[in-house]
Structures are given as structure tokens and as C-alpha cells.
């Protein structure tokens, strides 16, 4: 018996209008989650390098827990588990954003820690020797430099988080993969549709890479 | 402290200062007074503790025993000086071996940062002072550049201007020419020479023996964390009393 595979381009392109509504969801969940994750990351990243042990400890706990458990389990926990604790349902969008926020926050904490610790000790010493307080030294000298060094790993994390949102089809949020699944259920063109879904992720992540490269080139002037 | 006898009161007074790094005894019973307007050059082999000594004066290093007084303010052992330490740092400038300019800021912004944030000067006042200082160290045409666009010698002169912008009463130099290419050492030493001539109180750690002989009022020789000998440069370099000084100088002056 002869089996022939046929990639149906018409079906592939025909799926685009049905997939497009997923893109805003994917973007809102990833960038909403990342924006919150960024602040979580700054908070725990700085706690993590505190000279005081009792401040470091909660940061280490947070990072280990959310970096050490799968994001799929985290989102299921938030969406299906937390409502039992809270006594009311959480909508899927909120759950998705929260999952990206706490998950990326754990990784970003480490990015922040690495960025700050990578600044040569002499920068702090020069600042202090000029009479700047420790807070001023951090704000005007250490942090601006650390932030620049954090751009590549932050971009990396953004790309990972964008792709992670594909898992959230399991909680029914209408992102790209979910839109694809709904469409395939009526057309049975899995090959073409998942191909187009993949292309759409690629378009998002590739655009982000280009933007990041521009920021990085600009930011590195004078380094 | 009362101002009685203020001309005699040293700007830096170190008494029985001891510092340990774990089991290593880095500074041993350091006694050193530096008078206002004096230029003191500290020499000694690598690892002898000479950098550590001057870094104790502005609290970049902690010490465990003894007492340091800078410009009438007391530094406590174990870094427990609090506000006094920041006050001291405001009055004490430092130039580092690795320049430690702020790479994300322009030359001008490097110089005006501390006067604005610490002294509370207006931008206009700070820029005026910065322009004057940059001109004095010969970098006025580079003010908008970033440090990485300058040569090592230029960077170190900017670092000097940055420290002077705070109008310090004392300047510390931690091997200011050790990271420079040989052809750039002269320009930095010239700037320091000029500063000494203007009466700035300076404590300088350096390996430039010719410079030490020329500008120092007193030379301090440190051996394994101890002050082995202190005296005017002519005596230290030509007739050292201490065998350790003699053998150190024989090694560094041979070439």
C-alpha cells in the first residue's frame, strides 16, 4: 500500500485567520507575566544578595520552588488548585499571567543577582570613596551597569516565557495553540495548522530577538 | 576635638592599627601621623600591606584593633563607624590602580556625579568646577566622551579630576600608575606633582621610586604589614637604617 504525504498549502494559509485571534492572548499572557516577573525578579534578586541571612533565605526558597517545579504544574495549581483555597474561581487569563510571572520571576531573580554581582568591586569602592551612600552607589553606578548586562539573559527569558504560554491551552485560555486545536477539531489538518502555529511563535520570538539586538547595540555604547 | 593647636593636629592619625585576613596578619601595630599639606609616599613589596593601609583610612578595609582619626573624625574597628565614615569619605579623595571610572557615564558625568549627589551642588556649579578640573588635568576636550574612548593615562587623569571635584582635604593614591602603559605614566605623575605643589595633603602608594624621592616629604617603608622605616626620602633612599629597607631598595632600584 502506498502512503503519500501531502502538505496542503491552501489549508495552511487558510488557517491563518483562525489562528490570529490567539496572538493577542499569547502576547498579553507573556508580556503581562514578564512585566510582573521583572519586578518580582528585581525584588528577590536583590534580597538574594543581601548581606543579611534572614533576607536571603526567603529569596532562595522562592527561587528554588518556582525554578524547580514545572510551569505546567504551576499553572494547573493556580487555575485548578488555588480556587479551592480562595473559595472562588480564577479566570484562565489571570492564571496564565500569574504562572508566567512567578515562573519567570524566579529565573529573573537569578539574572538580576548575576547582573549586579558581575559589576566590578572597584565601581562600588570608587562610589563610596567619593562619599556616595551605599544606596546612591547602587542607584547611580551599580544598577545602570547591571541592567545593561542583564539585557541578553532577560531577552532569553522573554523568549522562553513566550513559548511557555503554549502550555496554557490546558486551562482553556485562547492563546495560539488553543486556537489551533479548536480549528483542527473541525478540519483535521493537524500538520498544516501546527506548522502555522509554530511559524507564528517564530515570528514573535524572532521579532523580539531583533528588537533586543537593537537595544543591546544601543545600550553598549560607551561600555 | 578642640581646635587648639590646629596646625599641629595631624589630618590622619593611625594608632596601633591591626588588621587580620583570617590567619594572615596584614597590618601590625601601624602608627602613622600625616600632617596637613604633607606628601607621604608608602613603598614596599607586593602583598606587604601598603594598599590595605591606605584603604583603611577611608574605610574600604576594616581593621580589628587600634584607632584611626581622619580630619578629626574617628574610625572604629570592624567598620562600625556609621555616619562618620561617610563624612570622612566626603573629605578624602581616592585614585585607584584600575581607575574605576563609571563606564556608563560620560567623562563630565563621572566628575559631577558626587558633587551633585553628595554635596548637593546645582548642575551648573558642578559643571563649572568639572570644566576647570578637566582643563587642569588636560582633558577638557574629552568631556563628552565615555571612559572607554580614552587612553589609560587620560582615564586616570579623569579619575583624579573626579576625586578633586569633591574638594577633598586629603588625597589617597593606590598605585595610580601601575596599570598604565609606560608612555602614559609621566602624564599622570605630572598631574600629581602639580597637585603636591599646590599643597594638597597626599598619601601615595607607588612603585615609582624616582617620583617618590622627588615629591615625598616622608617615605614609609612597609615590610610584611609592619612599618619598618619612616623618614625623608633622601635618608630612606640613600642611607636606610633598616636592613629590610636596604634589601628592598637594592631589588627595586637595580634596574
Short mmCIF file of C-alpha atoms in Angstrom, two decimals:
data_model
loop_
_atom_site.label_atom_id
_atom_site.label_comp_id
_atom_site.label_asym_id
_atom_site.label_seq_id
_atom_site.Cartn_x
_atom_site.Cartn_y
_atom_site.Cartn_z
CA UNK A 1 0.00 0.00 0.00
CA UNK A 2 1.37 3.36 -0.90
CA UNK A 3 1.17 6.22 1.54
CA UNK A 4 1.61 9.69 0.21
CA UNK A 5 2.07 12.72 2.41
CA UNK A 6 0.68 15.82 1.01
CA UNK A 7 1.28 19.22 2.63
CA UNK A 8 -1.77 21.24 1.82
CA UNK A 9 -0.60 24.83 1.50
CA UNK A 10 -4.13 26.07 0.96
CA UNK A 11 -5.14 24.54 4.28
CA UNK A 12 -2.08 26.05 5.95
CA UNK A 13 -2.75 29.56 4.75
CA UNK A 14 -6.46 29.09 5.23
CA UNK A 15 -5.88 28.51 8.95
CA UNK A 16 -4.22 31.89 9.47
CA UNK A 17 -7.41 33.91 10.09
CA UNK A 18 -8.46 31.31 12.65
CA UNK A 19 -5.11 31.40 14.45
CA UNK A 20 -4.62 35.17 14.52
CA UNK A 21 -7.04 35.74 17.43
CA UNK A 22 -4.64 33.67 19.54
CA UNK A 23 -1.78 36.08 19.07
CA UNK A 24 -3.07 38.89 21.34
CA UNK A 25 -3.71 36.31 24.07
CA UNK A 26 -0.23 34.89 23.72
CA UNK A 27 1.26 38.38 23.82
CA UNK A 28 -0.83 39.57 26.77
CA UNK A 29 -0.05 36.50 28.84
CA UNK A 30 3.66 36.52 28.07
CA UNK A 31 4.37 40.24 28.32
CA UNK A 32 1.94 40.81 31.18
CA UNK A 33 3.53 37.94 33.08
CA UNK A 34 7.07 39.04 32.20
CA UNK A 35 6.43 42.62 33.31
CA UNK A 36 5.30 41.41 36.72
CA UNK A 37 8.06 38.79 36.71
CA UNK A 38 10.61 41.53 36.13
CA UNK A 39 9.62 43.32 39.33
CA UNK A 40 9.42 40.05 41.24
CA UNK A 41 12.88 39.27 39.88
CA UNK A 42 14.34 42.60 40.97
CA UNK A 43 12.83 42.16 44.42
CA UNK A 44 14.01 38.61 45.06
CA UNK A 45 17.24 39.05 43.11
CA UNK A 46 18.29 41.88 45.40
CA UNK A 47 17.12 40.03 48.51
CA UNK A 48 19.19 37.11 47.33
CA UNK A 49 22.40 39.16 47.57
CA UNK A 50 21.55 40.87 50.82
CA UNK A 51 24.31 40.64 53.41
CA UNK A 52 21.66 39.51 55.90
CA UNK A 53 20.96 35.82 56.03
CA UNK A 54 17.30 36.19 57.05
CA UNK A 55 16.68 38.28 53.95
CA UNK A 56 18.46 35.89 51.60
CA UNK A 57 16.58 32.89 52.89
CA UNK A 58 13.08 33.70 51.53
CA UNK A 59 14.62 34.61 48.18
CA UNK A 60 16.43 31.29 47.95
CA UNK A 61 13.23 29.46 48.88
CA UNK A 62 11.19 31.32 46.24
CA UNK A 63 13.76 30.77 43.51
CA UNK A 64 14.22 27.08 44.26
CA UNK A 65 10.48 26.38 44.41
CA UNK A 66 9.46 28.15 41.21
CA UNK A 67 12.53 27.24 39.21
CA UNK A 68 12.43 23.67 40.42
CA UNK A 69 8.83 22.82 39.53
CA UNK A 70 7.34 22.59 36.01
CA UNK A 71 5.45 25.61 34.78
CA UNK A 72 2.65 23.28 33.62
CA UNK A 73 2.17 22.11 37.20
CA UNK A 74 2.33 25.71 38.39
CA UNK A 75 -0.43 26.87 36.07
CA UNK A 76 -2.61 23.83 36.89
CA UNK A 77 -2.06 24.52 40.57
CA UNK A 78 -3.05 28.14 40.17
CA UNK A 79 -6.04 27.52 37.92
CA UNK A 80 -7.49 24.36 39.47
CA UNK A 81 -5.86 24.28 42.88
CA UNK A 82 -5.92 27.81 44.20
CA UNK A 83 -9.69 28.32 43.77
CA UNK A 84 -10.19 25.62 46.41
CA UNK A 85 -8.13 27.74 48.78
CA UNK A 86 -9.60 31.07 47.75
CA UNK A 87 -13.16 29.85 47.54
CA UNK A 88 -13.75 31.28 44.08
CA UNK A 89 -12.66 30.61 40.51
CA UNK A 90 -9.68 32.30 38.89
CA UNK A 91 -10.08 33.18 35.25
CA UNK A 92 -7.75 31.49 32.82
CA UNK A 93 -6.07 34.70 31.67
CA UNK A 94 -5.21 35.70 35.22
CA UNK A 95 -3.94 32.23 35.97
CA UNK A 96 -1.75 32.28 32.85
CA UNK A 97 -0.28 35.69 33.62
CA UNK A 98 0.32 34.68 37.23
CA UNK A 99 2.09 31.49 36.19
CA UNK A 100 4.42 33.33 33.81
CA UNK A 101 5.02 35.99 36.46
CA UNK A 102 6.05 33.65 39.27
CA UNK A 103 7.96 31.33 36.97
CA UNK A 104 9.90 33.96 35.04
CA UNK A 105 10.31 35.90 38.30
CA UNK A 106 12.36 33.04 39.72
CA UNK A 107 14.69 32.97 36.72
CA UNK A 108 14.87 36.76 36.51
CA UNK A 109 15.87 36.85 40.19
CA UNK A 110 18.96 34.93 39.23
CA UNK A 111 19.53 37.18 36.22
CA UNK A 112 19.37 40.23 38.50
CA UNK A 113 21.70 38.65 41.02
CA UNK A 114 24.18 37.71 38.31
CA UNK A 115 23.97 41.15 36.73
CA UNK A 116 24.60 43.01 39.96
CA UNK A 117 27.36 40.66 41.09
CA UNK A 118 29.10 40.96 37.73
CA UNK A 119 29.87 44.65 38.32
CA UNK A 120 33.49 45.00 39.41
CA UNK A 121 34.05 45.70 43.08
CA UNK A 122 36.03 48.80 42.12
CA UNK A 123 32.86 50.52 40.91
CA UNK A 124 31.35 50.35 44.36
CA UNK A 125 34.62 51.31 46.01
CA UNK A 126 35.05 54.34 43.76
CA UNK A 127 31.46 55.43 44.51
CA UNK A 128 31.86 55.04 48.25
CA UNK A 129 35.24 56.79 48.19
CA UNK A 130 33.51 59.80 46.64
CA UNK A 131 31.15 59.95 49.59
CA UNK A 132 28.11 58.39 47.94
CA UNK A 133 25.96 56.34 50.30
CA UNK A 134 25.55 52.64 49.60
CA UNK A 135 22.08 53.32 48.22
CA UNK A 136 23.37 56.08 45.94
CA UNK A 137 26.24 53.89 44.78
CA UNK A 138 23.73 51.22 43.83
CA UNK A 139 21.27 53.55 42.18
CA UNK A 140 23.63 55.71 40.14
CA UNK A 141 26.56 53.39 39.48
CA UNK A 142 25.90 49.67 40.00
CA UNK A 143 22.30 49.25 38.83
CA UNK A 144 22.55 51.11 35.48
CA UNK A 145 25.53 48.99 34.53
CA UNK A 146 23.97 45.77 35.80
CA UNK A 147 20.79 46.47 33.83
CA UNK A 148 22.75 46.63 30.58
CA UNK A 149 24.43 43.33 31.26
CA UNK A 150 21.04 41.82 32.08
CA UNK A 151 19.57 42.56 28.64
CA UNK A 152 20.73 39.38 26.88
CA UNK A 153 19.62 36.96 29.62
CA UNK A 154 16.37 38.89 30.05
CA UNK A 155 15.71 38.54 26.33
CA UNK A 156 16.42 34.87 26.63
CA UNK A 157 13.90 34.56 29.45
CA UNK A 158 11.29 36.52 27.46
CA UNK A 159 11.59 34.08 24.58
CA UNK A 160 11.31 31.10 26.90
CA UNK A 161 8.24 32.57 28.60
CA UNK A 162 6.53 33.30 25.27
CA UNK A 163 6.91 29.66 24.32
CA UNK A 164 5.81 28.51 27.77
CA UNK A 165 2.42 30.15 27.21
CA UNK A 166 1.72 27.41 24.66
CA UNK A 167 1.19 25.06 27.62
CA UNK A 168 -1.71 27.15 28.82
CA UNK A 169 -4.03 25.64 26.23
CA UNK A 170 -4.63 23.10 29.03
CA UNK A 171 -6.52 25.68 31.07
CA UNK A 172 -8.56 26.74 28.06
CA UNK A 173 -7.10 30.18 27.58
CA UNK A 174 -7.49 31.16 23.92
CA UNK A 175 -3.83 31.54 23.02
CA UNK A 176 -2.21 30.31 19.79
CA UNK A 177 -2.08 26.60 20.46
CA UNK A 178 -5.64 26.59 21.80
CA UNK A 179 -6.89 28.36 18.65
CA UNK A 180 -5.05 25.77 16.57
CA UNK A 181 -6.61 22.88 18.47
CA UNK A 182 -10.09 24.32 18.05
CA UNK A 183 -9.58 24.75 14.32
CA UNK A 184 -8.08 21.28 13.84
CA UNK A 185 -11.08 19.75 15.59
CA UNK A 186 -13.21 20.76 12.62
CA UNK A 187 -10.71 20.43 9.73
CA UNK A 188 -8.38 17.57 10.80
CA UNK A 189 -5.45 19.39 9.17
CA UNK A 190 -3.05 18.96 12.10
CA UNK A 191 0.11 19.00 10.00
CA UNK A 192 -0.62 22.31 8.32
CA UNK A 193 -2.14 24.05 11.32
CA UNK A 194 0.58 23.15 13.83
CA UNK A 195 3.12 24.18 11.23
CA UNK A 196 1.47 27.60 11.02
CA UNK A 197 1.23 27.80 14.82
CA UNK A 198 4.97 27.15 15.00
CA UNK A 199 5.60 29.85 12.39
CA UNK A 200 3.63 32.34 14.44
CA UNK A 201 5.69 31.66 17.57
CA UNK A 202 8.78 32.02 15.45
CA UNK A 203 7.55 35.35 14.07
CA UNK A 204 7.02 36.65 17.61
CA UNK A 205 10.28 35.41 19.06
CA UNK A 206 12.32 36.41 16.03
CA UNK A 207 10.91 39.95 16.12
CA UNK A 208 11.76 40.13 19.79
CA UNK A 209 15.31 38.98 19.07
CA UNK A 210 15.73 41.76 16.54
CA UNK A 211 14.39 44.39 18.94
CA UNK A 212 16.68 43.10 21.68
CA UNK A 213 19.69 43.25 19.41
CA UNK A 214 18.88 46.87 18.62
CA UNK A 215 18.54 47.74 22.31
CA UNK A 216 21.73 45.91 23.12
CA UNK A 217 23.77 47.63 20.43
CA UNK A 218 22.49 50.97 21.55
CA UNK A 219 22.95 50.24 25.24
CA UNK A 220 26.51 49.05 24.89
CA UNK A 221 27.82 52.31 23.53
CA UNK A 222 30.40 53.62 25.93
CA UNK A 223 30.92 50.33 27.72
CA UNK B 1 38.02 67.80 69.24
CA UNK B 2 39.05 71.31 70.13
CA UNK B 3 40.80 73.39 67.53
CA UNK B 4 43.61 74.23 69.91
CA UNK B 5 46.91 73.70 68.22
CA UNK B 6 45.14 73.02 64.94
CA UNK B 7 48.30 73.49 62.89
CA UNK B 8 49.86 70.64 64.83
CA UNK B 9 46.88 68.29 64.69
CA UNK B 10 47.58 65.65 62.06
CA UNK B 11 44.92 65.17 59.40
CA UNK B 12 45.44 61.42 59.66
CA UNK B 13 46.39 59.69 62.87
CA UNK B 14 46.76 55.91 62.96
CA UNK B 15 47.47 54.34 66.32
CA UNK B 16 48.29 50.67 66.85
CA UNK B 17 46.17 49.65 63.87
CA UNK B 18 45.94 45.92 63.37
CA UNK B 19 44.22 44.04 60.61
CA UNK B 20 43.82 40.33 60.01
CA UNK B 21 42.58 38.45 56.96
CA UNK B 22 41.71 35.14 58.61
CA UNK B 23 45.01 33.85 59.92
CA UNK B 24 47.00 36.43 57.97
CA UNK B 25 48.17 39.41 60.00
CA UNK B 26 48.05 42.08 57.28
CA UNK B 27 48.75 45.20 59.32
CA UNK B 28 50.77 45.08 62.52
CA UNK B 29 50.62 47.91 65.04
CA UNK B 30 50.61 50.65 62.43
CA UNK B 31 51.39 54.08 63.90
CA UNK B 32 51.36 56.89 61.40
CA UNK B 33 50.57 60.59 61.55
CA UNK B 34 50.17 62.68 58.43
CA UNK B 35 50.21 66.45 58.76
CA UNK B 36 48.20 68.82 56.67
CA UNK B 37 49.96 69.61 53.40
CA UNK B 38 52.32 66.71 53.75
CA UNK B 39 53.07 64.25 50.93
CA UNK B 40 53.70 60.77 52.28
CA UNK B 41 54.77 58.00 49.94
CA UNK B 42 54.30 54.41 51.03
CA UNK B 43 56.59 51.84 49.46
CA UNK B 44 57.02 48.12 49.95
CA UNK B 45 56.85 44.79 48.17
CA UNK B 46 53.61 43.41 46.72
CA UNK B 47 51.49 41.97 49.50
CA UNK B 48 53.27 43.99 52.17
CA UNK B 49 50.01 45.67 53.15
CA UNK B 50 50.66 49.14 51.76
CA UNK B 51 47.39 49.29 49.77
CA UNK B 52 45.49 47.85 52.71
CA UNK B 53 46.95 50.58 54.90
CA UNK B 54 45.63 53.46 52.83
CA UNK B 55 42.32 51.67 52.21
CA UNK B 56 41.80 51.63 55.99
CA UNK B 57 41.96 55.41 56.02
CA UNK B 58 38.74 55.78 54.01
CA UNK B 59 37.14 52.65 55.38
CA UNK B 60 37.32 50.49 52.25
CA UNK B 61 39.02 47.98 54.54
CA UNK B 62 38.04 47.24 58.09
CA UNK B 63 40.60 46.87 60.83
CA UNK B 64 40.21 44.94 64.04
CA UNK B 65 42.24 46.80 66.61
CA UNK B 66 43.60 50.26 67.09
CA UNK B 67 42.36 53.67 66.22
CA UNK B 68 42.27 55.86 63.14
CA UNK B 69 41.33 59.52 63.16
CA UNK B 70 40.82 61.37 59.89
CA UNK B 71 40.25 65.10 59.83
CA UNK B 72 39.09 64.99 63.44
CA UNK B 73 36.61 62.15 62.89
CA UNK B 74 37.08 58.73 64.39
CA UNK B 75 37.06 55.44 62.51
CA UNK B 76 36.10 52.49 64.65
CA UNK B 77 37.36 48.91 64.31
CA UNK B 78 35.13 46.38 62.48
CA UNK B 79 33.68 49.08 60.23
CA UNK B 80 31.34 50.33 62.94
CA UNK B 81 31.78 54.00 62.15
CA UNK B 82 28.42 54.69 60.54
CA UNK B 83 27.85 58.29 59.55
CA UNK B 84 31.39 59.37 60.45
CA UNK B 85 32.72 57.08 57.74
CA UNK B 86 30.65 58.70 55.01
CA UNK B 87 31.73 62.14 56.27
CA UNK B 88 35.36 61.06 56.10
CA UNK B 89 34.91 59.73 52.58
CA UNK B 90 33.38 63.02 51.53
CA UNK B 91 36.58 64.79 52.58
CA UNK B 92 39.05 62.15 51.41
CA UNK B 93 39.56 61.54 47.70
CA UNK B 94 40.98 58.35 46.25
CA UNK B 95 42.59 57.37 42.98
CA UNK B 96 42.72 53.65 42.22
CA UNK B 97 45.11 51.46 40.29
CA UNK B 98 42.33 50.39 37.92
CA UNK B 99 40.92 53.95 37.57
CA UNK B 100 37.40 52.68 38.36
CA UNK B 101 35.72 55.30 36.23
CA UNK B 102 32.00 54.76 35.73
CA UNK B 103 31.82 53.30 32.21
CA UNK B 104 28.14 54.11 31.65
CA UNK B 105 28.68 57.83 32.24
CA UNK B 106 30.46 60.44 30.15
CA UNK B 107 33.68 61.94 31.44
CA UNK B 108 31.79 65.03 32.57
CA UNK B 109 29.09 62.99 34.32
CA UNK B 110 31.78 60.98 36.10
CA UNK B 111 33.14 64.19 37.56
CA UNK B 112 29.86 65.90 38.51
CA UNK B 113 28.03 62.89 39.99
CA UNK B 114 29.36 63.09 43.54
CA UNK B 115 29.37 66.90 43.88
CA UNK B 116 25.69 66.91 42.87
CA UNK B 117 24.52 63.86 44.83
CA UNK B 118 26.70 64.20 47.91
CA UNK B 119 27.41 67.92 48.18
CA UNK B 120 24.06 68.91 46.70
CA UNK B 121 25.55 71.31 44.19
CA UNK B 122 23.48 72.52 41.27
CA UNK B 123 24.35 71.05 37.91
CA UNK B 124 25.68 74.42 36.78
CA UNK B 125 28.08 74.74 39.69
CA UNK B 126 29.24 71.15 39.36
CA UNK B 127 29.84 71.52 35.62
CA UNK B 128 31.80 74.71 36.18
CA UNK B 129 34.08 73.01 38.68
CA UNK B 130 34.38 69.94 36.46
CA UNK B 131 35.38 72.03 33.44
CA UNK B 132 38.06 73.76 35.46
CA UNK B 133 39.44 70.47 36.80
CA UNK B 134 39.32 68.69 33.46
CA UNK B 135 41.21 71.55 31.93
CA UNK B 136 43.76 71.40 34.69
CA UNK B 137 44.44 67.72 34.03
CA UNK B 138 44.42 68.34 30.29
CA UNK B 139 41.22 66.54 29.27
CA UNK B 140 38.84 69.43 28.72
CA UNK B 141 38.25 68.48 25.07
CA UNK B 142 37.13 64.95 26.00
CA UNK B 143 34.33 65.77 28.42
CA UNK B 144 31.52 64.28 26.34
CA UNK B 145 33.36 61.02 25.63
CA UNK B 146 32.92 57.84 27.57
CA UNK B 147 35.85 56.49 29.59
CA UNK B 148 36.39 53.54 27.24
CA UNK B 149 37.20 56.01 24.45
CA UNK B 150 40.17 57.40 26.39
CA UNK B 151 43.70 56.10 26.87
CA UNK B 152 44.70 54.73 30.26
CA UNK B 153 46.61 57.87 31.13
CA UNK B 154 43.64 60.04 30.23
CA UNK B 155 41.31 57.83 32.23
CA UNK B 156 43.49 58.12 35.29
CA UNK B 157 43.59 61.89 34.93
CA UNK B 158 39.79 61.94 34.74
CA UNK B 159 39.74 59.81 37.89
CA UNK B 160 41.94 62.41 39.54
CA UNK B 161 39.63 65.23 38.44
CA UNK B 162 36.63 63.24 39.68
CA UNK B 163 38.18 62.91 43.14
CA UNK B 164 39.26 66.57 43.23
CA UNK B 165 35.75 67.74 42.31
CA UNK B 166 34.70 66.88 45.86
CA UNK B 167 37.30 69.37 47.09
CA UNK B 168 38.93 66.82 49.35
CA UNK B 169 41.19 67.73 52.24
CA UNK B 170 43.27 64.61 51.70
CA UNK B 171 44.03 62.50 48.63
CA UNK B 172 44.86 58.81 48.66
CA UNK B 173 46.61 57.22 45.68
CA UNK B 174 46.62 53.44 45.42
CA UNK B 175 49.31 52.57 42.85
CA UNK B 176 47.94 55.12 40.40
CA UNK B 177 50.38 54.29 37.60
CA UNK B 178 50.73 50.51 37.99
CA UNK B 179 48.10 49.67 35.38
CA UNK B 180 49.39 52.16 32.82
CA UNK B 181 51.48 51.66 29.73
CA UNK B 182 54.96 53.08 30.35
CA UNK B 183 54.49 56.03 27.99
CA UNK B 184 51.46 57.21 29.99
CA UNK B 185 52.96 57.11 33.45
CA UNK B 186 54.59 60.52 33.05
CA UNK B 187 51.38 62.43 32.36
CA UNK B 188 49.71 61.06 35.48
CA UNK B 189 52.75 61.72 37.66
CA UNK B 190 52.90 65.28 36.28
CA UNK B 191 49.32 65.91 37.36
CA UNK B 192 50.09 64.53 40.82
CA UNK B 193 53.28 66.57 41.07
CA UNK B 194 51.32 69.71 40.35
CA UNK B 195 48.77 68.80 42.98
CA UNK B 196 51.53 68.29 45.54
CA UNK B 197 52.97 71.68 44.65
CA UNK B 198 49.62 73.29 45.37
CA UNK B 199 49.80 71.99 48.90
CA UNK B 200 47.39 69.05 48.76
CA UNK B 201 47.85 66.50 51.53
CA UNK B 202 48.62 63.24 49.78
CA UNK B 203 49.29 59.65 50.77
CA UNK B 204 50.63 57.75 47.80
CA UNK B 205 51.29 54.04 47.38
CA UNK B 206 53.59 53.62 44.43
CA UNK B 207 56.44 51.71 42.86
CA UNK B 208 57.76 54.85 41.14
CA UNK B 209 60.84 55.40 43.26
CA UNK B 210 62.10 58.41 41.32
CA UNK B 211 58.77 60.12 41.80
CA UNK B 212 58.76 59.20 45.48
CA UNK B 213 62.17 60.71 46.01
CA UNK B 214 61.12 63.88 44.23
CA UNK B 215 57.71 64.68 45.75
CA UNK B 216 57.68 62.94 49.12
CA UNK B 217 58.12 64.83 52.36
CA UNK B 218 58.34 61.46 54.06
CA UNK B 219 58.69 57.92 52.80
CA UNK B 220 57.19 55.00 54.69
CA UNK B 221 58.63 51.56 54.02
CA UNK B 222 56.30 48.68 54.87
CA UNK B 223 57.55 45.15 55.29
CA UNK B 224 55.12 42.26 55.90
CA UNK B 225 52.47 44.52 57.39
CA UNK B 226 54.83 46.47 59.61
CA UNK B 227 56.21 49.96 59.19
CA UNK B 228 59.89 49.17 59.02
CA UNK B 229 61.15 52.66 58.48
CA UNK B 230 59.89 56.22 58.05
CA UNK B 231 61.91 59.23 57.03
CA UNK B 232 62.69 61.88 54.48
CA UNK B 233 63.29 60.44 51.00
CA UNK B 234 66.98 61.31 50.90
CA UNK B 235 67.66 59.31 54.01
CA UNK B 236 65.41 56.36 53.16
CA UNK B 237 66.78 56.02 49.66
CA UNK B 238 70.43 56.87 50.34
CA UNK B 239 71.08 55.73 53.90
CA UNK B 240 68.34 53.42 55.09
CA UNK B 241 68.74 52.36 58.71
CA UNK B 242 66.87 49.14 58.35
CA UNK B 243 68.30 46.08 56.61
CA UNK B 244 64.90 45.21 55.20
CA UNK B 245 64.60 48.64 53.59
CA UNK B 246 68.10 48.30 52.19
CA UNK B 247 67.45 44.93 50.62
CA UNK B 248 64.07 46.04 49.21
CA UNK B 249 65.60 49.12 47.63
CA UNK B 250 68.52 47.12 46.28
CA UNK B 251 66.00 44.91 44.48
CA UNK B 252 63.79 47.66 43.05
CA UNK B 253 66.47 50.20 42.19
CA UNK B 254 68.83 47.78 40.48
CA UNK B 255 67.36 48.15 37.03
#
